[in-house]
Each structure stands twice: as C-alpha cells, then as structure tokens.
Amino acid sequence: MHFKWNYEPPTSEQRTAAKELGEKIGMSPILAGLLIQRGIKTESAAKRFFRPMLNELIDPFLMNDMDVAVDRLNDAMGHKERIMVYGDYDVDGCTAVALVYKFLQQFYSNIEYYIPDRYEEGYGISKKALDYAAEKDVKLIIVLDCGIKAIEEISYAKQLGIDFIVCDHHVPDDDLPEAVAILNPKREDSTYPFKHLCGCGVGFKFMQAFAKNNGIPFSRLIPLLDFCAVSIAADIVPVTGENRILAFHGLKQLNQNPSVGLKSIIEICGLTGRELTMSDIVFKIGPRINASGRMQSGLEAVDLLVERDFEKALAEANRINEYNEQRKDVDKQMTEEANLIIEKLESQKHHASIVLYDENWKKGVVGIVASRMTELYYRPTVVLTRSGDLATGSARSVAGYDIYDAVKSCRDLLENFGGHTYAVGLSLKIENIPEFRRRFQQYVTEHILPEQTEATIDINTEIDFKDITKKLHNDLKKFAPHGPGNEKPVFCTRNVYDYGTSKVVGRQQEHIKLELVDSKSSNVMNGIAFGQSEAARYIKSKRSFDIAYTIEENIYKRTEVQLQIEDIKPSDDGQ
C-alpha cells in the first residue's frame, strides 16, 4: 500500500521554540519539536511526560458511583456473601477479571470468576451465567469490560437477588441498567476527568478506591499493573493522560517482575530477555490471550493469568499458543475468502464501506478479518457470520471515522450492538442484512470525509541521516510507551540511495532489507521495509527515493539502530 504523506514543515516560530525548549531539557531541537507537536511546551511539562508518576493518578472517588461501589463490596465481604468477577472474553476483559480477582483474593476467599463462552453464550452478560450464579448463591457480580447495555439481564439478576457493579468503558445508551453502581468514565453525567480508560483500567480504579477506603497500601496494587499495560496496548485506547501513567509503570512491571501467567506467555513468544514494548503486546502477547476466547474459551486465558505455579502456567501457555496457531490458519482462509467476495462484488470496491456475510465463517475471528479488510481497502468494514438464528459480527474503522455512530444509525435493524469509535460488535436478524448493508453504506457515504478514504501517513519531521545519532535514539526511547495519541514519531528523509547491498528477503520474498545513504552524509543506515518488495526494482535502479520511517533498535544487534520503513516514494513524486 502506498500512502499519501501528510507533512507540514515547522514555521520559523516553531523552530525557535523547539531550539529554546531543547536547550532547557538537553535534547536536540528535532525531539523538542516532537514534544511541541504533542502540546508539551515547557520544561516542567516535558519532565512530567518523560517521568509519569503513580502519585499523579486521578483520585478514583471522582468517578461517579465509586463510593457506592466500594460500600457494596465492603458490605458483601463483611456479610461473607459469594462474589463473582465476570468479564468479556477478549484481552481487556480477561486481564480485568484477572486483576480484580487476584487483588480481592488476597483479602477474601468466597469469590470466583466467570467468562462467558463466545459460542454458547455470546457477548456480555448471559442468562446461563446468571442462573449458574443463582445456583452458587452469588449475591454480588462485579462485571468488567461489558454490562453497560445489559438492562434486561441485570433486571433478571435483581429478581434472582443478585446485585451488580458494572465496570465498563463502552459508550452507554440513554438508559442505564439497574445496577447498584455503574463505573464508566463515558457516562453522559461523568465527572471523571479522563474518559479513555479501558475495561481493565476501570477495574484498577475500583481496586484503587477499595484499597484507599480500607487502608491497604497502594504498593499492593503495583504488581497488577502489568495487566493494565497489556489491556491498554491490546484494546488500542489512547496512551495519554492516566493511561500513559498506567502503561508506563505496567510495562516496567512486565519487564522487571511479570505475573507468573504473563511470564509464561513471554517465554512461549520468544521474548524472554528483551525489553518489552507496547508493540510486543499488540503483536505477540495480546493475540495469544485473545486466541483462547476466539478458538476455545476465554476462561482458560484467565486460568493462565491467575496461575501461581510457573510449570503449570507454561503448560497452559503452550495450549493457548496452539489456539493461536489454529487462529492464524482460520484467519488466513477467511481473509482470502473475504477478498474473493469483494472481487466478485465489483460494487463493494467503489462503496465508501464494506459489509460482508458468510454463514460458515468462525465467529471468533470475524473481528480480525474486519481489521484486515480495513487495512487492505481503507474502508470502514463490517464482517458478519451466522450464530444460531442471528448474524453476528464486528465492525472496524479507518483513522478519524466514528464507526459507532454509523452502526448506531441502523439500530432499529439490530438486535444488539456496542463498542466505541473504531470497533463495534453487533448482531441482527439474517433477513435484515441487505437493508443493513444499504443503510450502513449510505450513512458512511454521507458522513465520511474524502481524506478518510485514502491511506495517509503523518510525518512528524524531516531529517537527514547525520541527525540520527546514538543520543537522539536514546532520547527517542523516552517518548514511549506508544499508542493512539502518542504514536511512534515518523520521520522522512529525502533523496536517499541504495548503498548497493539492499536485497529482497522473507519466506515469500515479500520484504526488503536495505542499506541506504543519503545525499548529505556518508552514514550508511540499515532498514527493513515489510511487505514492500515491489519497490525493490526501483531501489536497485540507482535513482533517488524518499522514505518515511520510524527509528527502532535492531533486536539482534542492540547497539545498532534500524529504520523501519513505512513507505518508499521516488524523489520526484511531488509529495
């Protein structure tokens, strides 16, 4: 895929401000300019950004209903009531359940956890789970990463004598369920200063409040921060504000002293001994936790995350790794089938969105396929399959477009839906699919901006190879952890040439390993361009080209810098 490059050179005022800030904080004007782009303009703000402090976490009691939630939990523990910790089957839900269960289990034994079966029970709170809870004499359910729309289910639970504390981060409807407490920073009446917590983050705030109320030292919560880092990365929430603090210290915990379950996943991923990053979670750790719920049961993932014995955890991690291998095969086949459908349906190529349905697709993998289609065609995409009498599936969006609003515009055709700006789950009657496709596509066509329908890459700044020093690379590491709202800086260098040793690599010869020089220095830079082998012929022609890239550490030669090249353009391309 070739990108449209978005780049605005800094004004003379911005250059001056970057130079002044750089002198104050001991950094190059290049990196000071990146801080200014992020709205960080003073020495004190830069220090806070580079050293997020746990004592800067927001008071959890600023969240609506937090005092009520803590009182009800204290009451349940005081009366020795049976408590169930319930969560969604994805990474965010599983880590949230593991965090809350592990913390409370230190102080209270009459507690269990429950993850619904994706295939038998579906998303959210199920009647089967409530009947099971009633059988087990559960009196309080803490639900994490779902529940905000479970009006009927929570009403049914009330009839069974079961109270609910909802800890969710998905967009609520106008009507809220009859729970004892609803902890959700996206509530319309929310007084909480930070809106973008993930489900695990909301669970952490609940435990922080419980600890504060009961005189439990905050230090007892720190070992659980690795779960927060995993969920923040995997759920792709903004890595800003409170999430940046949780992710920063969660990554520290993950690298220095991870929980037994996560340590076993790190080992089977081949990541032991490496400095783990948010990318490692997104591409290695997260998919394995997710694979359990996609292919088999999310309950197994929580069993692993709360396991205390490393040998047992390793055995469970290997089983989950097998699920991930199976998931890859199913994902590949479904993606190929989806592409064939789009090729046959010529009209899909020209629409502003894509809606696909195949009754034989695996329910647990449709979200991944929707993401693949979004990346390939750069269109908001809905992928549906059959589940019982209904079509169920996932919607994924492109940068800047709110797919939740698009799905919500068709709510009269839906049985259920929920999610946020870039990802939505939905179900509908099979006979409603044609009308849903028509209305969804019409809504997207009318509301999407032209620039949201083409793949773009935001260039932070233009540099030369001589600017890439060891100090710049070390200072650049301080910008982590990365994610939405704090993406890895993307640089561009103009007029670079093949040093003569670049070559195509990969099992299917799909990547290019590059050795490059630019026109302003004799520095030879190593680079890797994944999936861009079609550019090899041009590169070998000895003509100049421009590159957009991030600066990475070579994981095999840690003292070396490697450019991860996002896009390659002939120098006369005009962008």
Coordinates of C-alpha atoms in Angstrom, one line a residue:
M1 CA 0.0 0.0 0.0
H2 CA 1.2 3.5 -0.9
F3 CA 0.4 6.3 1.5
K4 CA -0.4 10.0 1.0
W5 CA 2.2 11.8 3.1
N6 CA 0.9 14.5 5.4
Y7 CA 3.7 16.8 6.3
E8 CA 3.8 20.5 7.3
P9 CA 7.3 21.9 7.8
P10 CA 7.7 23.9 11.0
T11 CA 7.3 27.6 10.9
S12 CA 10.3 29.8 12.0
E13 CA 8.5 30.5 15.3
Q14 CA 8.1 26.7 15.9
R15 CA 11.8 26.2 15.1
T16 CA 12.8 28.9 17.6
A17 CA 10.5 27.4 20.3
A18 CA 11.9 23.9 19.7
K19 CA 15.5 25.2 19.9
E20 CA 14.8 27.0 23.2
L21 CA 12.9 24.0 24.7
G22 CA 15.7 21.6 23.6
E23 CA 18.4 23.7 25.3
K24 CA 16.4 23.7 28.6
I25 CA 15.9 19.9 28.6
G26 CA 19.1 18.9 27.0
M27 CA 17.6 17.4 23.8
S28 CA 18.0 18.1 20.1
P29 CA 15.6 20.6 18.6
I30 CA 14.3 17.7 16.5
L31 CA 12.9 15.9 19.6
A32 CA 11.9 19.2 21.3
G33 CA 9.8 19.9 18.2
L34 CA 8.1 16.5 18.6
L35 CA 7.2 17.5 22.2
I36 CA 5.7 20.8 21.0
Q37 CA 3.6 18.8 18.4
R38 CA 2.2 16.9 21.4
G39 CA 1.3 20.1 23.2
I40 CA 4.3 19.9 25.6
K41 CA 5.8 23.3 25.6
T42 CA 7.5 23.8 28.9
E43 CA 10.4 22.2 30.8
S44 CA 8.1 21.1 33.7
A45 CA 5.6 19.6 31.2
A46 CA 8.4 17.7 29.4
K47 CA 9.7 16.3 32.7
R48 CA 6.1 15.1 33.6
F49 CA 5.8 13.5 30.2
F50 CA 9.1 11.6 30.4
R51 CA 8.6 10.6 34.0
P52 CA 5.0 9.6 34.6
M53 CA 4.4 9.3 38.3
L54 CA 2.0 7.0 40.0
N55 CA 1.1 9.7 42.6
E56 CA -0.4 11.6 39.7
L57 CA -3.1 9.1 39.1
I58 CA -6.5 10.6 39.5
D59 CA -8.5 10.2 42.7
P60 CA -10.7 7.1 42.0
F61 CA -13.5 8.6 44.0
L62 CA -14.0 11.3 41.4
M63 CA -15.7 8.6 39.3
N64 CA -19.5 8.5 39.5
D65 CA -20.8 5.8 41.9
M66 CA -17.4 4.8 43.1
D67 CA -18.3 5.4 46.8
V68 CA -21.4 3.3 46.3
A69 CA -19.4 0.5 44.6
V70 CA -16.9 0.4 47.4
D71 CA -19.6 0.4 50.1
R72 CA -21.4 -2.5 48.4
L73 CA -18.2 -4.5 48.0
N74 CA -17.3 -3.9 51.7
D75 CA -20.8 -4.9 52.7
A76 CA -20.6 -8.2 50.6
M77 CA -17.2 -9.1 52.2
G78 CA -18.5 -8.1 55.7
H79 CA -21.5 -10.5 55.3
K80 CA -19.4 -13.2 53.7
E81 CA -21.5 -13.1 50.5
R82 CA -20.4 -15.1 47.4
I83 CA -18.9 -12.7 44.9
M84 CA -18.4 -13.4 41.2
V85 CA -16.0 -11.4 39.0
Y86 CA -17.4 -11.5 35.4
G87 CA -15.7 -10.3 32.2
D88 CA -15.6 -10.3 28.5
Y89 CA -13.6 -13.0 26.6
D90 CA -11.1 -10.6 24.9
V91 CA -7.8 -9.4 26.3
D92 CA -9.3 -6.4 28.1
G93 CA -12.0 -8.4 29.8
C94 CA -9.6 -11.3 30.7
T95 CA -6.9 -9.0 32.2
A96 CA -9.6 -7.0 34.0
V97 CA -11.0 -10.2 35.6
A98 CA -7.6 -11.4 36.5
L99 CA -6.6 -8.1 38.1
V100 CA -9.7 -7.7 40.2
Y101 CA -9.9 -11.4 41.2
K102 CA -6.1 -11.6 42.1
F103 CA -6.3 -8.5 44.2
L104 CA -9.5 -9.3 46.1
Q105 CA -8.5 -12.9 46.7
Q106 CA -5.7 -11.7 48.9
F107 CA -8.3 -10.5 51.4
Y108 CA -11.3 -12.6 50.7
S109 CA -11.9 -16.3 49.8
N110 CA -15.6 -16.6 48.9
I111 CA -15.0 -15.4 45.4
E112 CA -14.9 -16.9 41.9
Y113 CA -14.6 -15.7 38.3
Y114 CA -16.6 -16.3 35.1
I115 CA -16.0 -15.7 31.4
P116 CA -18.9 -16.4 29.1
D117 CA -18.4 -18.8 26.2
R118 CA -18.3 -16.8 22.9
Y119 CA -20.1 -19.6 21.0
E120 CA -22.7 -20.7 23.5
E121 CA -23.5 -17.5 25.4
G122 CA -22.3 -14.7 23.2
Y123 CA -21.1 -11.3 24.2
G124 CA -21.8 -9.7 27.6
I125 CA -23.9 -11.0 30.5
S126 CA -25.8 -14.2 29.7
K127 CA -28.9 -15.7 31.3
K128 CA -27.0 -19.0 31.6
A129 CA -24.3 -17.3 33.7
L130 CA -27.0 -15.6 35.9
D131 CA -28.7 -18.9 36.5
Y132 CA -25.4 -20.5 37.4
A133 CA -24.6 -17.6 39.8
A134 CA -28.0 -18.1 41.5
E135 CA -27.3 -21.8 41.9
K136 CA -24.0 -21.0 43.5
D137 CA -25.7 -18.4 45.8
V138 CA -23.8 -15.5 44.4
K139 CA -25.1 -12.2 45.8
L140 CA -22.8 -9.7 44.0
I141 CA -21.4 -9.7 40.5
I142 CA -18.6 -7.3 39.5
V143 CA -18.8 -7.2 35.7
L144 CA -15.8 -5.8 33.7
D145 CA -15.5 -4.6 30.1
C146 CA -19.2 -5.2 29.4
G147 CA -22.6 -4.8 31.0
I148 CA -23.3 -1.1 30.2
K149 CA -26.2 -2.2 27.9
A150 CA -27.3 -5.3 29.8
I151 CA -30.6 -3.7 31.0
E152 CA -32.8 -6.9 30.7
E153 CA -30.1 -9.2 32.1
I154 CA -29.4 -7.1 35.2
S155 CA -33.1 -6.7 35.8
Y156 CA -33.4 -10.5 35.7
A157 CA -30.4 -10.8 38.1
K158 CA -32.2 -8.4 40.5
Q159 CA -35.2 -10.8 40.5
L160 CA -32.7 -13.6 41.5
G161 CA -31.4 -11.5 44.4
I162 CA -28.1 -10.7 42.7
D163 CA -26.6 -7.2 42.8
F164 CA -24.3 -5.8 40.0
I165 CA -21.4 -3.4 40.0
V166 CA -20.7 -2.5 36.3
C167 CA -17.2 -1.5 35.4
D168 CA -17.3 -0.7 31.7
H169 CA -15.7 1.8 29.2
H170 CA -18.0 1.3 26.2
V171 CA -20.4 4.0 25.1
P172 CA -23.6 3.8 27.1
D173 CA -27.2 4.2 25.8
D174 CA -29.6 6.8 27.2
D175 CA -31.0 4.2 29.6
L176 CA -28.6 2.6 32.1
P177 CA -29.1 -0.8 33.8
E178 CA -30.4 -1.1 37.3
A179 CA -27.0 -1.9 38.8
V180 CA -26.0 -0.8 42.4
A181 CA -23.2 1.2 40.8
I182 CA -22.1 1.9 37.3
L183 CA -18.4 2.8 36.9
N184 CA -17.9 4.2 33.4
P185 CA -16.0 7.3 32.5
K186 CA -18.0 7.6 29.3
R187 CA -21.3 8.1 31.2
E188 CA -23.0 11.3 30.0
D189 CA -23.1 12.6 33.5
S190 CA -19.5 11.6 34.2
T191 CA -17.4 13.8 36.5
Y192 CA -14.2 11.8 36.0
P193 CA -11.5 13.9 34.3
F194 CA -10.2 11.2 32.0
K195 CA -12.6 9.5 29.6
H196 CA -10.4 6.9 27.8
L197 CA -9.8 4.1 30.4
C198 CA -10.0 0.6 29.1
G199 CA -12.1 -2.0 31.0
C200 CA -9.1 -3.2 32.9
G201 CA -8.3 0.4 33.8
V202 CA -11.8 0.9 35.2
G203 CA -11.3 -2.3 37.3
F204 CA -8.0 -1.0 38.5
K205 CA -9.6 2.3 39.6
F206 CA -12.2 0.3 41.5
M207 CA -9.5 -1.7 43.3
Q208 CA -7.5 1.5 44.0
A209 CA -10.6 3.0 45.6
F210 CA -11.3 -0.2 47.6
A211 CA -7.7 -0.2 48.8
K212 CA -7.8 3.5 49.8
N213 CA -11.1 3.0 51.7
N214 CA -9.7 0.0 53.6
G215 CA -6.2 1.4 54.4
I216 CA -4.5 -1.1 52.1
P217 CA -1.2 0.4 50.9
F218 CA -1.1 1.4 47.2
S219 CA 2.1 -0.7 46.8
R220 CA -0.1 -3.8 47.0
L221 CA -1.6 -2.8 43.6
I222 CA 1.7 -2.2 41.8
P223 CA 2.2 -6.0 40.9
L224 CA -1.1 -5.9 39.0
L225 CA -0.1 -3.0 36.7
D226 CA 1.3 -5.4 34.1
F227 CA -2.3 -6.4 33.4
C228 CA -3.1 -2.7 32.8
A229 CA -0.3 -2.3 30.3
V230 CA -1.4 -5.4 28.4
S231 CA -5.0 -4.3 28.2
I232 CA -4.2 -0.7 27.2
A233 CA -2.0 -1.9 24.3
A234 CA -4.3 -4.7 23.1
D235 CA -7.5 -2.6 23.4
I236 CA -5.9 0.3 21.4
V237 CA -7.0 3.1 23.8
P238 CA -5.2 6.4 23.8
V239 CA -1.8 6.3 25.5
T240 CA -2.3 9.7 27.1
G241 CA -3.2 11.1 30.5
E242 CA -3.9 8.4 33.1
N243 CA -3.4 5.6 30.5
R244 CA 0.1 6.8 29.9
I245 CA 0.9 6.5 33.7
L246 CA -0.6 3.0 33.9
A247 CA 1.1 1.8 30.7
F248 CA 4.5 3.3 31.7
H249 CA 4.5 1.6 35.1
G250 CA 2.7 -1.5 33.8
L251 CA 5.5 -2.0 31.2
K252 CA 8.1 -1.6 33.9
Q253 CA 6.4 -4.3 35.9
L254 CA 6.1 -6.5 32.8
N255 CA 9.8 -6.2 32.2
Q256 CA 11.0 -6.5 35.8
N257 CA 8.6 -8.8 37.6
P258 CA 5.7 -10.0 35.5
S259 CA 2.9 -12.2 36.9
V260 CA 3.6 -15.9 36.5
G261 CA 0.9 -16.2 33.8
L262 CA 2.3 -13.4 31.7
K263 CA 5.8 -14.6 32.3
S264 CA 4.9 -17.9 30.7
I265 CA 3.4 -16.2 27.6
I266 CA 6.5 -14.0 27.3
E267 CA 8.6 -17.2 27.2
I268 CA 6.5 -19.0 24.6
C269 CA 6.6 -15.8 22.4
G270 CA 10.4 -16.0 22.5
L271 CA 10.6 -12.5 24.2
T272 CA 12.5 -13.5 27.3
G273 CA 15.5 -11.3 27.9
R274 CA 14.2 -8.5 25.7
E275 CA 13.0 -5.1 26.7
L276 CA 9.3 -5.5 26.1
T277 CA 7.3 -2.7 24.3
M278 CA 3.7 -1.9 23.6
S279 CA 4.3 -3.4 20.1
D280 CA 5.3 -6.7 21.7
I281 CA 2.0 -6.8 23.5
V282 CA -0.1 -5.8 20.4
F283 CA 1.6 -8.4 18.1
K284 CA 2.7 -11.2 20.4
I285 CA 1.2 -11.3 23.9
G286 CA -2.3 -9.9 23.2
P287 CA -3.1 -12.3 20.2
R288 CA -2.3 -15.3 22.3
I289 CA -4.6 -14.2 25.2
N290 CA -7.3 -13.4 22.6
A291 CA -6.9 -16.7 20.8
S292 CA -8.2 -18.6 23.8
G293 CA -11.6 -16.8 23.6
R294 CA -11.6 -16.8 19.8
M295 CA -11.0 -20.6 19.3
Q296 CA -12.0 -22.2 22.6
S297 CA -12.8 -20.5 25.9
G298 CA -11.7 -17.2 27.4
L299 CA -11.9 -18.9 30.8
E300 CA -8.6 -20.7 30.0
A301 CA -6.9 -17.3 29.5
V302 CA -8.0 -16.1 33.0
D303 CA -6.9 -19.5 34.5
L304 CA -3.5 -18.8 33.0
L305 CA -3.3 -15.2 34.1
V306 CA -4.1 -16.0 37.7
E307 CA -1.9 -19.2 37.9
R308 CA 0.8 -19.1 40.6
D309 CA 2.8 -22.2 39.5
F310 CA 5.2 -21.5 36.6
E311 CA 5.3 -25.1 35.3
K312 CA 1.5 -25.3 35.2
A313 CA 1.4 -21.8 33.6
L314 CA 3.8 -22.8 30.9
A315 CA 1.7 -25.9 30.0
E316 CA -1.4 -23.7 29.8
A317 CA 0.5 -21.1 27.8
N318 CA 1.6 -23.7 25.3
R319 CA -2.0 -24.8 24.9
I320 CA -3.1 -21.2 24.2
N321 CA -0.2 -20.9 21.7
E322 CA -1.7 -23.8 19.8
Y323 CA -5.0 -22.0 19.7
N324 CA -3.2 -19.0 18.3
E325 CA -1.7 -21.2 15.5
Q326 CA -5.1 -22.5 14.7
R327 CA -6.5 -19.0 14.7
K328 CA -3.8 -17.9 12.2
D329 CA -4.9 -20.7 9.8
V330 CA -8.6 -19.8 10.1
D331 CA -7.8 -16.1 9.8
K332 CA -5.8 -16.6 6.6
Q333 CA -8.5 -18.7 5.0
M334 CA -11.3 -16.3 5.9
T335 CA -9.3 -13.3 4.7
E336 CA -8.8 -15.0 1.3
E337 CA -12.5 -15.8 1.1
A338 CA -13.4 -12.2 2.0
N339 CA -11.1 -10.9 -0.7
L340 CA -12.8 -13.2 -3.3
I341 CA -16.2 -11.9 -2.3
I342 CA -15.0 -8.3 -2.8
E343 CA -13.5 -9.1 -6.2
K344 CA -16.8 -10.7 -7.3
L345 CA -18.9 -7.9 -5.9
E346 CA -17.5 -5.1 -8.1
S347 CA -19.8 -2.6 -6.4
Q348 CA -18.1 -3.2 -3.0
K349 CA -14.8 -1.7 -4.4
H350 CA -16.5 1.6 -5.2
H351 CA -18.5 2.0 -2.0
A352 CA -17.2 4.1 0.9
S353 CA -17.6 1.0 3.2
I354 CA -17.6 -2.8 3.0
V355 CA -20.2 -5.2 4.5
L356 CA -19.5 -9.0 4.2
Y357 CA -21.5 -12.0 5.3
D358 CA -20.7 -15.7 5.2
E359 CA -22.6 -18.1 7.4
N360 CA -19.6 -20.5 7.6
W361 CA -17.1 -18.1 9.0
K362 CA -15.8 -18.6 12.6
K363 CA -17.4 -16.1 14.9
G364 CA -14.3 -15.6 17.0
V365 CA -12.2 -14.5 14.0
V366 CA -14.5 -12.0 12.2
G367 CA -13.1 -9.0 14.1
I368 CA -9.6 -9.8 12.8
V369 CA -10.9 -10.2 9.2
A370 CA -12.7 -6.9 9.5
S371 CA -9.4 -5.3 10.6
R372 CA -7.6 -6.9 7.6
M373 CA -10.2 -5.6 5.2
T374 CA -9.9 -2.1 6.7
E375 CA -6.2 -2.2 6.2
L376 CA -6.4 -3.6 2.6
Y377 CA -9.1 -1.4 1.2
Y378 CA -9.1 1.5 3.6
R379 CA -12.8 1.5 4.1
P380 CA -14.9 1.1 7.3
T381 CA -15.8 -2.6 7.3
V382 CA -18.4 -4.9 8.8
V383 CA -17.8 -8.7 8.7
L384 CA -20.7 -11.0 9.8
T385 CA -21.3 -14.7 10.2
R386 CA -24.2 -16.9 11.4
S387 CA -24.6 -17.6 15.1
G388 CA -27.8 -19.6 15.8
D389 CA -30.7 -17.7 14.2
L390 CA -28.8 -14.4 14.0
A391 CA -26.0 -12.8 12.1
T392 CA -23.3 -11.6 14.4
G393 CA -20.0 -9.8 13.7
S394 CA -17.6 -6.9 14.1
A395 CA -17.1 -3.5 12.6
R396 CA -13.7 -1.8 12.3
S397 CA -12.9 1.7 11.2
V398 CA -10.3 3.8 9.5
A399 CA -8.4 6.6 11.2
G400 CA -10.6 9.6 12.1
Y401 CA -14.0 8.0 11.3
D402 CA -16.5 7.1 14.1
I403 CA -18.0 3.7 13.1
Y404 CA -20.0 3.5 16.3
D405 CA -22.2 6.3 15.0
A406 CA -22.6 4.6 11.7
V407 CA -23.7 1.3 13.3
K408 CA -26.0 3.2 15.7
S409 CA -27.8 4.9 12.8
C410 CA -29.1 1.4 11.9
R411 CA -30.0 0.4 15.4
D412 CA -33.7 -0.4 14.5
L413 CA -32.4 -3.2 12.4
L414 CA -30.1 -4.6 15.1
E415 CA -30.7 -7.0 18.0
N416 CA -27.7 -5.7 19.9
F417 CA -24.6 -3.6 19.4
G418 CA -21.9 -2.0 21.5
G419 CA -18.4 -0.6 21.3
H420 CA -16.5 2.6 20.6
T421 CA -15.2 4.9 17.8
Y422 CA -13.1 2.3 16.0
A423 CA -14.6 -1.1 16.9
V424 CA -18.1 -2.3 17.3
G425 CA -19.8 -5.7 17.9
L426 CA -23.3 -6.2 16.5
S427 CA -26.0 -8.8 15.9
L428 CA -29.1 -8.7 13.7
K429 CA -31.6 -11.0 12.0
I430 CA -30.2 -12.6 8.9
E431 CA -33.1 -11.2 6.8
N432 CA -32.1 -7.7 7.8
I433 CA -28.5 -7.9 6.3
P434 CA -29.4 -6.5 2.9
E435 CA -31.2 -3.5 4.4
F436 CA -28.4 -3.0 7.0
R437 CA -25.8 -3.1 4.2
R438 CA -27.7 -0.5 2.2
R439 CA -28.3 1.9 5.1
F440 CA -24.9 1.5 6.7
Q441 CA -23.2 2.2 3.3
Q442 CA -25.4 5.2 2.7
Y443 CA -24.7 6.6 6.1
V444 CA -20.9 6.2 5.7
T445 CA -21.0 7.7 2.2
E446 CA -22.8 10.8 3.5
H447 CA -20.6 11.3 6.6
I448 CA -17.1 10.1 5.8
L449 CA -14.6 12.8 4.6
P450 CA -12.7 12.2 1.3
E451 CA -9.3 12.3 3.2
Q452 CA -10.6 9.4 5.5
T453 CA -10.9 7.1 2.5
E454 CA -7.3 7.1 1.5
A455 CA -4.3 5.7 3.4
T456 CA -2.3 8.5 4.8
I457 CA 0.8 8.7 6.9
D458 CA 1.5 11.6 9.2
I459 CA 5.2 12.7 9.0
N460 CA 6.3 14.3 12.2
T461 CA 9.5 15.8 10.9
E462 CA 12.1 15.7 8.1
I463 CA 15.6 14.8 9.0
D464 CA 18.9 13.7 7.4
F465 CA 20.8 10.6 8.3
K466 CA 23.5 12.7 10.0
D467 CA 20.8 13.7 12.6
I468 CA 20.4 10.0 13.7
T469 CA 22.9 9.8 16.5
K470 CA 23.1 7.5 19.5
K471 CA 21.9 10.3 21.8
L472 CA 18.9 11.0 19.5
H473 CA 18.0 7.3 19.6
N474 CA 18.3 7.1 23.4
D475 CA 16.3 10.3 23.9
L476 CA 13.7 9.0 21.5
K477 CA 13.1 5.9 23.7
K478 CA 11.8 8.3 26.4
F479 CA 8.8 9.1 24.3
A480 CA 7.5 5.5 24.9
P481 CA 5.1 3.9 25.7
H482 CA 3.5 4.5 22.3
G483 CA -0.1 4.1 21.1
P484 CA -3.0 6.3 19.9
G485 CA -2.4 9.9 21.0
N486 CA 1.3 9.2 21.4
E487 CA 2.3 7.3 18.2
K488 CA 5.8 6.5 17.4
P489 CA 7.4 9.5 15.7
V490 CA 7.5 9.1 11.9
F491 CA 10.5 10.7 10.2
C492 CA 11.2 11.2 6.5
T493 CA 14.5 11.6 4.6
R494 CA 14.6 12.8 1.0
N495 CA 16.9 11.8 -1.7
V496 CA 18.3 8.5 -0.4
Y497 CA 20.1 5.8 -2.4
D498 CA 20.7 2.1 -2.2
Y499 CA 24.3 1.6 -0.9
G500 CA 24.4 -1.4 -3.3
T501 CA 23.7 -4.1 -0.9
S502 CA 19.9 -3.9 -0.4
K503 CA 18.1 -7.2 -1.1
V504 CA 14.7 -8.9 -1.1
V505 CA 14.1 -11.2 1.9
G506 CA 11.4 -13.3 3.6
R507 CA 9.8 -16.7 3.0
Q508 CA 7.9 -15.4 0.1
Q509 CA 10.4 -12.7 -0.9
E510 CA 8.0 -10.0 0.3
H511 CA 10.3 -7.7 2.4
I512 CA 13.3 -5.6 1.6
K513 CA 16.4 -5.4 3.8
L514 CA 18.0 -2.1 3.0
E515 CA 21.4 -0.4 3.3
L516 CA 21.0 3.3 2.4
V517 CA 22.9 6.5 2.1
D518 CA 21.5 10.0 1.7
S519 CA 22.9 12.9 -0.2
K520 CA 24.2 14.9 2.8
S521 CA 26.4 12.4 4.7
S522 CA 28.3 9.2 4.3
N523 CA 26.3 7.5 7.0
V524 CA 25.1 4.0 5.9
M525 CA 21.7 3.3 7.5
N526 CA 20.2 -0.2 7.9
G527 CA 16.5 -0.5 7.3
I528 CA 13.7 -3.1 6.8
A529 CA 10.6 -2.5 4.6
F530 CA 8.0 -5.1 5.4
G531 CA 5.7 -6.2 2.5
Q532 CA 7.2 -3.6 0.1
S533 CA 9.2 -5.9 -2.2
E534 CA 7.5 -4.3 -5.3
A535 CA 9.8 -1.3 -4.7
A536 CA 13.0 -3.3 -5.0
R537 CA 13.4 -2.8 -8.7
Y538 CA 13.2 1.0 -8.4
I539 CA 15.6 0.9 -5.5
K540 CA 18.2 -1.1 -7.5
S541 CA 17.9 1.3 -10.4
K542 CA 20.3 3.7 -8.5
R543 CA 17.8 6.5 -8.7
S544 CA 17.0 8.5 -5.5
F545 CA 13.9 8.0 -3.4
D546 CA 12.3 9.3 -0.3
I547 CA 11.5 7.2 2.8
A548 CA 9.1 7.6 5.7
Y549 CA 10.2 5.5 8.8
T550 CA 10.4 5.0 12.5
I551 CA 13.7 4.6 14.3
E552 CA 14.0 1.2 16.0
E553 CA 16.6 -0.7 17.9
N554 CA 17.9 -3.7 16.0
I555 CA 16.8 -6.6 18.3
Y556 CA 19.7 -8.8 17.1
K557 CA 22.4 -6.2 17.4
R558 CA 21.2 -4.0 20.2
T559 CA 23.8 -1.3 19.8
E560 CA 22.6 -0.7 16.3
V561 CA 19.8 1.5 15.0
Q562 CA 17.5 0.2 12.3
L563 CA 14.9 2.1 10.3
Q564 CA 11.5 0.5 10.0
I565 CA 10.4 1.9 6.6
E566 CA 6.7 2.6 6.3
D567 CA 6.7 3.9 2.8
I568 CA 9.0 4.4 -0.2
K569 CA 8.5 7.0 -3.0
P570 CA 10.5 8.1 -6.0
S571 CA 12.1 11.5 -5.1
D572 CA 10.2 13.2 -8.0
D573 CA 6.8 12.0 -6.7
G574 CA 5.9 15.5 -5.5
Q575 CA 4.6 14.6 -2.0

